[in-house]
């Protein structure tokens, strides 16, 4: 599987994961039912523990089916590698990026219709039907739930301009960060990004990143870099009274497995307030979720946190449609050729119309899906954002209403 470690590497990761867990957390779900707020998350996820976290190992076993061959280990990648010949890149260079400015306030809040209780839907189609694009509104600012003074809006780093398909490390965007979590005693991470919602408290990532009842101590860190590991603080994933993290993944993905339900490799998570009591979208903004936009886009921006780099990575290229010929991994997916996206980049957003002033855009995919994102570091994939993903988002919105 692509964005994850091989079985041997997973065992090694467990040995080097940032030390033993605190005694209070060693009991799994039952012990996890205690308080898990921003301060507890920051105490647990020290800079040292975050720096030693690794990409996730392979997911849980598939439901009974034809045996699958193990994936080959990921080769090391350098930014100088050319885009894969599998998907030629355009010769037209990307448009110039506007100069960096201060992060502006968002638009006024817009009403969102009530969401009916989710009902089971049929198994994902191997080739999803492309419908008219649906952009879910990005609500505007809301009063802060805590009396603490509002922090200054983040200053955006300069977005690098490079040739199509060439990935470059950069200072990151506030709306994108690392999602840290504990599984089986090991410390791991994926990439996640804030998605605009009425509660201003949702992030989106890949389903395979957050799958499993043993996923604990989950927290989102916007714009993580090794040099500045918590520039905006840490935002914990909210827990239920039973100690379960509030994560929404299509039930078919849980039961059918990461390959047979690869077309549903998407997850939403509810994020609690940061250390100053403010909601994550109020602090860093949020990308608009767009569904039904098709597979082919002339200019998409891919952002992820590679396991081999101290900073995130950005690349701009066109996307194309890829339809799997493997009956064990059915479906059609977005595909993009971008150099240098190994383990750790799972969950990274595919963004259209990225605004250099706000640092936000329209999210139409996340790295995952076909072989959990791809079997080579220079070509990435995403599950198609259609009606199933829109329903999952609406379910998350309904379950994550702010008090």
Coordinates of C-alpha atoms in Angstrom, one line a residue:
X1 CA 0.0 0.0 0.0
X2 CA 1.3 3.4 -1.0
X3 CA 1.2 6.1 1.7
X4 CA 2.0 3.7 4.5
X5 CA 4.9 1.6 5.6
X6 CA 5.7 -2.0 4.7
X7 CA 5.1 -4.6 7.4
X8 CA 8.8 -4.7 8.3
X9 CA 9.0 -0.9 8.5
X10 CA 5.9 -0.8 10.6
X11 CA 7.5 -3.0 13.2
X12 CA 10.5 -0.7 13.2
X13 CA 8.3 2.3 13.6
X14 CA 6.7 0.8 16.7
X15 CA 10.2 0.4 18.2
X16 CA 11.2 4.0 17.5
X17 CA 7.9 5.7 18.3
X18 CA 8.4 8.6 20.7
X19 CA 8.7 6.6 23.9
X20 CA 6.2 4.9 26.1
X21 CA 2.7 6.2 26.5
X22 CA 1.7 7.9 29.8
X23 CA 0.2 5.4 32.3
X24 CA -3.2 7.1 32.2
X25 CA -3.5 6.4 28.5
X26 CA -2.1 2.9 28.5
X27 CA -5.6 1.3 28.9
X28 CA -6.8 2.0 25.4
X29 CA -10.4 3.2 24.8
X30 CA -11.5 2.9 28.4
X31 CA -8.7 5.0 29.7
X32 CA -9.1 7.5 26.9
X33 CA -12.5 8.5 28.1
X34 CA -10.9 11.2 30.3
X35 CA -10.4 14.8 29.3
X36 CA -8.7 15.4 26.0
X37 CA -8.5 19.1 25.3
X38 CA -5.9 21.4 23.8
X39 CA -3.7 21.5 26.9
X40 CA -3.7 17.7 27.3
X41 CA -2.9 17.3 23.6
X42 CA 0.0 19.7 23.8
X43 CA 1.3 17.9 26.9
X44 CA 1.1 14.5 25.1
X45 CA 2.3 15.6 21.7
X46 CA 5.6 17.2 22.6
X47 CA 7.8 18.6 19.8
X48 CA 10.1 15.5 20.3
X49 CA 7.2 13.1 20.0
X50 CA 5.8 14.8 16.9
X51 CA 9.2 14.8 15.3
X52 CA 9.6 11.0 15.9
X53 CA 6.1 10.2 14.6
X54 CA 6.0 8.0 11.4
X55 CA 3.5 7.4 8.6
X56 CA 0.9 4.8 9.4
X57 CA 1.7 1.1 8.9
X58 CA -0.7 -1.0 6.6
X59 CA -4.3 -0.9 7.7
X60 CA -6.4 -3.7 9.3
X61 CA -6.8 -6.9 7.3
X62 CA -9.3 -6.9 4.4
X63 CA -12.6 -8.8 4.5
X64 CA -12.2 -12.4 3.0
X65 CA -11.3 -12.0 -0.7
X66 CA -8.7 -13.0 -3.2
X67 CA -5.2 -12.6 -1.8
X68 CA -3.3 -9.4 -2.6
X69 CA 0.4 -9.1 -3.2
X70 CA 2.3 -6.9 -0.8
X71 CA 3.5 -3.5 -2.1
X72 CA 7.1 -2.8 -2.7
X73 CA 9.0 -0.5 -0.3
X74 CA 8.8 3.2 -1.3
X75 CA 12.1 4.5 -2.9
X76 CA 13.6 7.7 -1.6
X77 CA 12.7 10.8 -3.5
X78 CA 14.5 14.1 -4.2
X79 CA 12.9 17.3 -5.5
X80 CA 15.0 17.0 -8.7
X81 CA 13.3 13.9 -10.0
X82 CA 11.3 14.6 -13.2
X83 CA 7.6 13.9 -13.3
X84 CA 6.7 10.3 -14.2
X85 CA 6.2 9.7 -17.9
X86 CA 3.0 7.8 -17.0
X87 CA 1.1 11.1 -17.2
X88 CA 2.7 13.9 -19.3
X89 CA 2.7 17.3 -17.8
X90 CA 1.6 20.4 -19.6
X91 CA 4.2 22.8 -21.1
X92 CA 2.4 25.9 -19.9
X93 CA 4.0 27.2 -16.6
X94 CA 1.7 27.9 -13.7
X95 CA 0.2 31.4 -13.4
X96 CA 2.2 33.9 -11.2
X97 CA 1.2 33.8 -7.5
X98 CA 0.0 37.1 -5.9
X99 CA 2.3 38.6 -3.3
X100 CA 1.7 37.4 0.3
X101 CA -0.7 39.5 2.3
X102 CA -2.4 39.3 5.7
X103 CA -5.2 36.7 6.1
X104 CA -8.5 38.6 5.6
X105 CA -11.8 37.9 7.4
X106 CA -14.1 35.4 5.7
X107 CA -17.5 36.1 4.1
X108 CA -20.7 36.4 6.1
X109 CA -22.2 33.2 7.4
X110 CA -24.7 31.4 5.2
X111 CA -27.5 29.1 6.4
X112 CA -27.1 25.4 5.9
X113 CA -30.2 23.2 5.4
X114 CA -31.0 20.6 8.1
X115 CA -29.5 17.2 7.4
X116 CA -31.7 14.1 7.6
X117 CA -30.5 11.0 9.3
X118 CA -28.1 9.1 7.2
X119 CA -29.4 5.9 5.5
X120 CA -27.4 3.1 4.1
X121 CA -26.5 3.5 0.4
X122 CA -25.5 0.9 -2.2
X123 CA -22.0 -0.2 -2.7
X124 CA -19.7 2.3 -4.5
X125 CA -19.9 2.2 -8.3
X126 CA -16.6 1.3 -10.1
X127 CA -17.1 4.4 -12.1
X128 CA -18.9 7.2 -10.2
X129 CA -21.3 9.3 -12.2
X130 CA -20.1 12.9 -12.6
X131 CA -22.9 15.3 -11.6
X132 CA -23.0 19.1 -11.6
X133 CA -20.4 20.5 -9.2
X134 CA -21.8 21.3 -5.7
X135 CA -19.9 23.8 -3.6
X136 CA -20.7 23.7 0.1
X137 CA -20.8 27.2 1.5
X138 CA -18.0 28.5 3.6
X139 CA -19.6 30.1 6.7
X140 CA -18.3 33.4 7.8
X141 CA -16.8 34.4 11.2
X142 CA -18.7 33.6 14.3
X143 CA -18.3 35.0 17.9
X144 CA -15.4 33.4 19.7
X145 CA -16.6 30.9 22.4
X146 CA -14.0 32.2 24.8
X147 CA -13.3 35.7 26.0
X148 CA -9.6 35.4 25.2
X149 CA -8.4 38.1 22.7
X150 CA -8.3 36.9 19.1
X151 CA -4.8 36.2 17.8
X152 CA -3.5 38.0 14.7
X153 CA -4.4 36.4 11.4
X154 CA -1.6 34.3 10.1
X155 CA 0.9 35.7 7.6
X156 CA 1.1 33.4 4.6
X157 CA 4.5 32.2 3.4
X158 CA 5.4 32.8 -0.2
X159 CA 4.0 30.0 -2.4
X160 CA 6.8 28.6 -4.6
X161 CA 6.5 28.8 -8.3
X162 CA 7.9 25.8 -10.1
X163 CA 7.3 23.9 -13.3
X164 CA 4.2 21.7 -13.6
X165 CA 4.5 18.4 -11.7
X166 CA 7.6 19.5 -9.7
X167 CA 7.1 19.2 -6.0
X168 CA 8.9 21.7 -3.7
X169 CA 9.2 22.0 0.0
X170 CA 7.8 25.3 1.4
X171 CA 6.7 27.0 4.6
X172 CA 3.2 25.5 4.4
X173 CA -0.4 27.0 4.6
X174 CA -2.2 27.5 7.9
X175 CA -5.2 25.6 6.6
X176 CA -3.2 22.4 6.0
X177 CA -1.3 20.5 8.7
X178 CA -0.4 17.2 10.3
X179 CA -2.9 14.9 12.0
X180 CA -1.1 13.0 14.8
X181 CA -2.4 9.9 16.4
X182 CA -1.5 6.8 18.4
X183 CA -2.1 3.2 17.3
X184 CA -0.9 0.1 19.1
X185 CA 1.5 2.1 21.2
X186 CA 3.2 3.8 18.2
X187 CA 3.1 7.5 17.3
X188 CA 2.0 8.3 13.7
X189 CA 0.8 11.1 11.4
X190 CA -1.0 11.8 8.2
X191 CA -1.9 15.1 6.4
X192 CA -5.2 16.8 7.0
X193 CA -6.8 20.2 6.2
X194 CA -9.6 22.4 7.5
X195 CA -12.8 22.2 5.6
X196 CA -15.4 25.0 5.9
X197 CA -18.4 24.0 8.0
X198 CA -21.2 25.7 10.0
X199 CA -19.5 24.7 13.2
X200 CA -16.1 25.8 12.0
X201 CA -14.6 22.7 13.5
X202 CA -14.1 20.0 10.8
X203 CA -11.0 18.7 9.1
X204 CA -10.8 16.3 6.1
X205 CA -8.2 13.5 5.6
X206 CA -8.0 10.0 4.1
X207 CA -10.2 7.3 5.6
X208 CA -7.2 4.9 5.9
X209 CA -5.4 7.4 8.1
X210 CA -8.1 7.4 10.9
X211 CA -9.5 3.9 10.5
X212 CA -9.7 1.6 13.6
X213 CA -11.1 1.6 17.1
X214 CA -7.5 1.8 18.5
X215 CA -7.0 5.3 17.0
X216 CA -6.4 7.5 20.0
X217 CA -4.8 10.8 21.2
X218 CA -5.7 12.3 17.8
X219 CA -4.8 16.0 17.3
X220 CA -4.4 18.4 14.4
X221 CA -1.5 20.8 14.1
X222 CA -2.0 23.5 11.4
X223 CA 1.1 24.4 9.3
X224 CA 3.4 22.0 11.2
X225 CA 7.1 22.3 10.4
X226 CA 10.1 20.8 12.3
X227 CA 11.3 24.3 13.0
X228 CA 7.9 25.6 14.2
X229 CA 6.0 22.6 15.4
X230 CA 3.0 24.4 16.8
X231 CA 2.7 27.9 15.2
X232 CA -1.1 28.1 16.0
X233 CA -1.2 25.6 18.8
X234 CA -2.8 22.2 18.8
X235 CA -6.4 21.3 18.1
X236 CA -7.6 17.9 19.6
X237 CA -10.0 15.7 17.9
X238 CA -13.2 15.7 20.1
X239 CA -14.0 12.5 22.0
X240 CA -17.4 11.1 22.8
X241 CA -18.4 10.2 26.4
X242 CA -17.3 6.7 25.7
X243 CA -13.8 7.9 24.7
X244 CA -14.2 7.4 21.0
X245 CA -12.7 10.1 18.6
X246 CA -15.4 11.8 16.6
X247 CA -14.5 10.7 13.1
X248 CA -16.8 10.0 10.2
X249 CA -15.8 7.3 7.7
X250 CA -18.3 5.6 5.3
X251 CA -19.4 2.3 6.9
X252 CA -18.7 0.5 3.7
X253 CA -15.1 1.5 3.9
X254 CA -14.9 0.0 7.4
X255 CA -16.5 -3.3 6.4
X256 CA -15.3 -3.9 2.9
X257 CA -11.7 -2.7 3.4
X258 CA -9.3 -0.2 2.0
X259 CA -9.1 -1.8 -1.4
X260 CA -12.6 -3.0 -2.3
X261 CA -14.0 0.3 -1.0
X262 CA -11.1 2.5 -2.2
X263 CA -13.6 4.9 -3.8
X264 CA -14.6 5.9 -0.3
X265 CA -11.2 6.7 1.2
X266 CA -12.2 9.9 2.9
X267 CA -12.7 10.9 6.6
X268 CA -14.0 13.9 8.5
X269 CA -13.1 14.7 12.1
X270 CA -14.5 17.1 14.6
X271 CA -11.8 19.4 16.0
X272 CA -12.0 20.9 19.5
X273 CA -10.9 24.5 20.4
X274 CA -7.3 25.3 20.5
X275 CA -5.4 26.4 23.6
X276 CA -6.9 29.9 23.5
X277 CA -10.5 28.6 23.2
X278 CA -10.9 29.5 19.5
X279 CA -12.2 27.2 16.8
X280 CA -9.8 26.0 14.2
X281 CA -11.6 27.6 11.2
X282 CA -11.7 31.0 13.0
X283 CA -7.9 30.8 13.5
X284 CA -6.7 29.5 10.1
X285 CA -9.6 29.6 7.7
X286 CA -11.1 26.7 5.8
X287 CA -11.2 25.2 2.3
X288 CA -14.6 24.9 0.5
X289 CA -15.7 21.3 -0.2
X290 CA -16.7 20.8 -3.8
X291 CA -18.3 17.6 -5.1
X292 CA -19.3 16.5 -8.5
X293 CA -16.6 18.6 -10.2
X294 CA -15.3 15.9 -12.5
X295 CA -11.9 14.3 -12.8
X296 CA -10.0 16.6 -15.2
X297 CA -8.7 19.9 -14.0
X298 CA -6.1 22.1 -15.8
X299 CA -4.5 23.4 -12.6
X300 CA -4.7 21.7 -9.2
X301 CA -2.4 22.2 -6.2
X302 CA -1.3 19.2 -4.1
X303 CA -0.1 19.7 -0.5
X304 CA 1.2 17.0 1.8
X305 CA 3.6 16.3 4.6
X306 CA 6.3 13.8 3.5
X307 CA 7.8 11.6 6.1
X308 CA 11.3 12.5 4.7
X309 CA 11.0 16.3 5.0
X310 CA 10.9 18.8 7.8
X311 CA 8.4 21.0 5.9
X312 CA 5.3 20.3 3.8
X313 CA 5.5 20.0 0.0
X314 CA 3.5 21.8 -2.7
X315 CA 3.1 20.9 -6.4
X316 CA 0.9 22.3 -9.2
X317 CA -0.2 20.2 -12.2
X318 CA -3.3 19.0 -14.1
X319 CA -5.4 16.1 -13.0
X320 CA -6.7 13.2 -15.2
X321 CA -9.2 10.4 -14.7
X322 CA -7.8 6.9 -13.8
X323 CA -10.0 3.9 -13.9
X324 CA -8.7 0.8 -12.1
X325 CA -8.3 -2.4 -14.1
X326 CA -7.9 -4.4 -10.9
X327 CA -11.1 -6.0 -9.9
X328 CA -9.9 -6.0 -6.3
X329 CA -9.6 -2.2 -6.3
X330 CA -12.7 -1.0 -8.3
X331 CA -13.4 2.6 -9.1
X332 CA -12.3 5.7 -10.9
X333 CA -10.0 8.2 -9.3
X334 CA -8.4 11.6 -9.7
X335 CA -4.7 11.2 -10.7
X336 CA -1.9 13.8 -10.6
X337 CA 1.8 13.6 -11.4
X338 CA 3.8 15.4 -8.7
X339 CA 7.3 14.5 -7.6
X340 CA 8.2 13.6 -4.0
X341 CA 5.0 12.5 -2.2
X342 CA 5.9 9.4 -0.2
X343 CA 4.5 8.2 3.2
X344 CA 3.0 10.8 5.4
X345 CA 1.3 12.7 2.6
X346 CA -1.9 10.6 2.8
X347 CA -4.9 12.9 3.3
X348 CA -3.2 15.9 1.7
X349 CA -5.7 18.0 -0.3
X350 CA -6.2 18.5 -4.0
X351 CA -7.0 22.2 -4.2
X352 CA -8.5 24.2 -7.1
X353 CA -8.4 28.0 -7.3
X354 CA -5.9 28.4 -4.4
X355 CA -6.0 32.0 -3.3
X356 CA -2.6 33.4 -2.5
X357 CA -4.2 36.0 -0.2
X358 CA -6.3 33.8 1.9
X359 CA -4.3 30.5 1.6
X360 CA -7.6 28.6 0.9
X361 CA -9.2 27.0 -2.1
X362 CA -11.7 24.4 -3.2
X363 CA -10.9 20.9 -2.1
X364 CA -11.9 18.2 -4.6
X365 CA -9.8 15.3 -3.4
X366 CA -7.4 14.0 -0.7
X367 CA -4.4 11.7 -1.3
X368 CA -5.8 8.2 -0.9
X369 CA -8.1 5.7 -2.7
X370 CA -6.3 3.7 -5.3
X371 CA -3.7 1.7 -3.3
X372 CA -4.3 4.3 -0.6
X373 CA -2.9 7.1 -2.8
X374 CA -0.7 5.4 -5.3
X375 CA 2.2 2.9 -5.4
X376 CA 4.8 5.4 -6.6
X377 CA 5.9 8.7 -4.9
X378 CA 5.6 10.7 -8.1
X379 CA 1.9 9.9 -9.0
X380 CA -0.9 10.5 -6.5
X381 CA -4.6 9.6 -6.5
X382 CA -7.8 10.6 -4.8
X383 CA -11.2 9.0 -4.3
X384 CA -13.7 10.9 -6.4
X385 CA -15.7 13.5 -4.5
X386 CA -19.3 12.7 -5.5
X387 CA -22.6 12.2 -3.8
X388 CA -21.2 9.7 -1.3
X389 CA -18.6 12.2 0.0
X390 CA -21.2 15.0 0.1
X391 CA -23.5 12.8 2.3
X392 CA -20.6 11.9 4.6
X393 CA -19.8 15.6 5.0
X394 CA -23.4 16.4 5.8
X395 CA -23.4 13.6 8.4
X396 CA -20.3 15.1 10.0
X397 CA -21.8 18.6 10.0
X398 CA -24.9 17.2 11.7
X399 CA -22.8 15.4 14.3
X400 CA -20.3 18.2 15.0
X401 CA -22.7 21.1 15.7
X402 CA -21.1 23.6 18.0
X403 CA -22.8 23.9 21.4

